[in-house]
PDB file of C-alpha atoms in Angstrom:
ATOM      1  CA  PRO X   1       4.555-117.004 -94.116  1.00  0.00           C
ATOM      2  CA  HIS X   2       7.256-119.902 -92.656  1.00  0.00           C
ATOM      3  CA  TYR X   3       5.181-122.120 -91.410  1.00  0.00           C
ATOM      4  CA  GLN X   4       2.408-121.578 -94.435  1.00  0.00           C
ATOM      5  CA  LEU X   5       5.660-122.759 -96.643  1.00  0.00           C
ATOM      6  CA  GLU X   6       5.959-126.083 -94.768  1.00  0.00           C
ATOM      7  CA  VAL X   7       2.957-127.689 -94.788  1.00  0.00           C
ATOM      8  CA  MET X   8       2.369-126.969 -98.452  1.00  0.00           C
ATOM      9  CA  LYS X   9       5.992-128.283 -99.043  1.00  0.00           C
ATOM     10  CA  ILE X  10       4.680-131.550 -96.249  1.00  0.00           C
ATOM     11  CA  ASP X  11       1.512-131.715 -98.468  1.00  0.00           C
ATOM     12  CA  VAL X  12       3.755-131.246-102.166  1.00  0.00           C
ATOM     13  CA  GLU X  13       6.454-133.248-101.578  1.00  0.00           C
ATOM     14  CA  GLY X  14       3.829-135.979-100.543  1.00  0.00           C
ATOM     15  CA  SER X  15       1.793-135.437-103.508  1.00  0.00           C
ATOM     16  CA  ARG X  16       4.454-135.949-105.766  1.00  0.00           C
ATOM     17  CA  LYS X  17       5.166-139.733-104.481  1.00  0.00           C
ATOM     18  CA  GLU X  18       1.208-140.762-104.899  1.00  0.00           C
ATOM     19  CA  PRO X  19       0.748-143.435-108.308  1.00  0.00           C
ATOM     20  CA  GLY X  20      -2.137-140.839-109.581  1.00  0.00           C
ATOM     21  CA  CYS X  21      -0.518-137.801-109.066  1.00  0.00           C
ATOM     22  CA  LEU X  22       0.669-137.125-112.839  1.00  0.00           C
ATOM     23  CA  ARG X  23       1.527-133.141-111.420  1.00  0.00           C
ATOM     24  CA  PHE X  24       1.943-131.395-108.428  1.00  0.00           C
ATOM     25  CA  ASP X  25       3.045-127.730-108.593  1.00  0.00           C
ATOM     26  CA  LEU X  26       3.636-125.057-105.736  1.00  0.00           C
ATOM     27  CA  LEU X  27       3.308-121.366-107.352  1.00  0.00           C
ATOM     28  CA  ARG X  28       3.210-117.850-105.995  1.00  0.00           C
ATOM     29  CA  ASP X  29       1.948-114.957-107.126  1.00  0.00           C
ATOM     30  CA  ALA X  30       4.700-112.085-108.108  1.00  0.00           C
ATOM     31  CA  ASP X  31       3.015-109.598-106.439  1.00  0.00           C
ATOM     32  CA  GLN X  32       0.674-110.624-103.271  1.00  0.00           C
ATOM     33  CA  PRO X  33       3.524-113.292-102.102  1.00  0.00           C
ATOM     34  CA  ASN X  34       1.309-114.185 -98.819  1.00  0.00           C
ATOM     35  CA  ALA X  35      -1.429-116.091-102.085  1.00  0.00           C
ATOM     36  CA  PHE X  36      -0.806-119.317-103.552  1.00  0.00           C
ATOM     37  CA  VAL X  37      -1.700-121.598-106.228  1.00  0.00           C
ATOM     38  CA  PHE X  38      -1.446-125.923-106.003  1.00  0.00           C
ATOM     39  CA  TYR X  39      -1.663-127.021-109.676  1.00  0.00           C
ATOM     40  CA  GLU X  40      -2.559-130.579-109.734  1.00  0.00           C
ATOM     41  CA  VAL X  41      -3.153-132.917-112.088  1.00  0.00           C
ATOM     42  CA  TYR X  42      -4.299-136.564-111.620  1.00  0.00           C
ATOM     43  CA  GLU X  43      -5.115-139.963-113.493  1.00  0.00           C
ATOM     44  CA  SER X  44      -8.682-139.760-112.636  1.00  0.00           C
ATOM     45  CA  ALA X  45     -11.054-138.491-110.458  1.00  0.00           C
ATOM     46  CA  GLU X  46     -10.235-141.493-107.847  1.00  0.00           C
ATOM     47  CA  ALA X  47      -6.449-140.550-108.098  1.00  0.00           C
ATOM     48  CA  ALA X  48      -7.694-137.043-107.027  1.00  0.00           C
ATOM     49  CA  ALA X  49      -9.793-138.415-104.383  1.00  0.00           C
ATOM     50  CA  THR X  50      -7.687-140.907-102.602  1.00  0.00           C
ATOM     51  CA  HIS X  51      -4.705-137.753-102.553  1.00  0.00           C
ATOM     52  CA  LYS X  52      -7.657-136.480 -99.950  1.00  0.00           C
ATOM     53  CA  GLU X  53      -6.602-139.399 -97.828  1.00  0.00           C
ATOM     54  CA  GLN X  54      -3.189-139.336 -97.731  1.00  0.00           C
ATOM     55  CA  PRO X  55      -1.551-138.072 -94.197  1.00  0.00           C
ATOM     56  CA  HIS X  56       0.211-135.471 -96.181  1.00  0.00           C
ATOM     57  CA  TYR X  57      -3.174-133.983 -97.229  1.00  0.00           C
ATOM     58  CA  GLN X  58      -4.222-133.629 -93.521  1.00  0.00           C
ATOM     59  CA  ALA X  59      -1.153-131.919 -92.517  1.00  0.00           C
ATOM     60  CA  TRP X  60      -3.006-128.802 -95.123  1.00  0.00           C
ATOM     61  CA  ALA X  61      -6.559-130.243 -94.350  1.00  0.00           C
ATOM     62  CA  ASP X  62      -5.347-129.442 -90.444  1.00  0.00           C
ATOM     63  CA  PHE X  63      -3.593-125.961 -91.294  1.00  0.00           C
ATOM     64  CA  LYS X  64      -6.656-124.672 -93.650  1.00  0.00           C
ATOM     65  CA  LYS X  65      -8.891-125.817 -90.611  1.00  0.00           C
ATOM     66  CA  GLU X  66      -7.265-123.860 -88.085  1.00  0.00           C
ATOM     67  CA  GLY X  67      -7.613-120.326 -89.819  1.00  0.00           C
ATOM     68  CA  GLY X  68      -4.112-120.849 -91.610  1.00  0.00           C
ATOM     69  CA  VAL X  69      -5.986-120.023 -94.816  1.00  0.00           C
ATOM     70  CA  LEU X  70      -7.646-117.173 -95.522  1.00  0.00           C
ATOM     71  CA  SER X  71      -9.766-117.739 -98.952  1.00  0.00           C
ATOM     72  CA  GLN X  72      -9.667-120.933-101.130  1.00  0.00           C
ATOM     73  CA  ALA X  73     -10.822-121.249-104.799  1.00  0.00           C
ATOM     74  CA  VAL X  74     -10.798-124.747-106.362  1.00  0.00           C
ATOM     75  CA  ALA X  75     -11.621-125.186-109.964  1.00  0.00           C
ATOM     76  CA  THR X  76     -11.180-128.583-112.000  1.00  0.00           C
ATOM     77  CA  TYR X  77     -10.395-129.009-115.366  1.00  0.00           C
ATOM     78  CA  GLU X  78     -10.439-132.155-117.374  1.00  0.00           C
ATOM     79  CA  GLY X  79      -7.466-133.149-119.063  1.00  0.00           C
ATOM     80  CA  LEU X  80      -7.147-133.340-122.864  1.00  0.00           C
ATOM     81  CA  ASP X  81      -3.338-133.889-123.220  1.00  0.00           C
ATOM     82  CA  VAL X  82      -1.490-134.318-120.400  1.00  0.00           C
ATOM     83  CA  VAL X  83       1.870-135.237-120.139  1.00  0.00           C
ATOM     84  CA  ARG X  84       3.656-136.993-116.665  1.00  0.00           C
ATOM     85  CA  TYR X  85       7.171-135.185-116.084  1.00  0.00           C
ATOM     86  CA  ASP X  86       8.929-137.244-113.380  1.00  0.00           C
TER      87      ASP X  86
END
């Protein structure tokens, strides 16, 4: 779990610096300490796609490819009223 948190922290910190990233939060399930959620908000689909081309995202992608993630679900929503918190 410690290495997992380090990899997620790299992705979180890098993602928050991306121009198109409005919000990037890392949440941990209170009842399942090894279950996490990335809550990501981008200003456009293009910004979300660009995110996946960044080196900090690649660290996360490599971690997943190495078997570091047992399961993953992705949900995409349309932002109706989004405020950027800096």
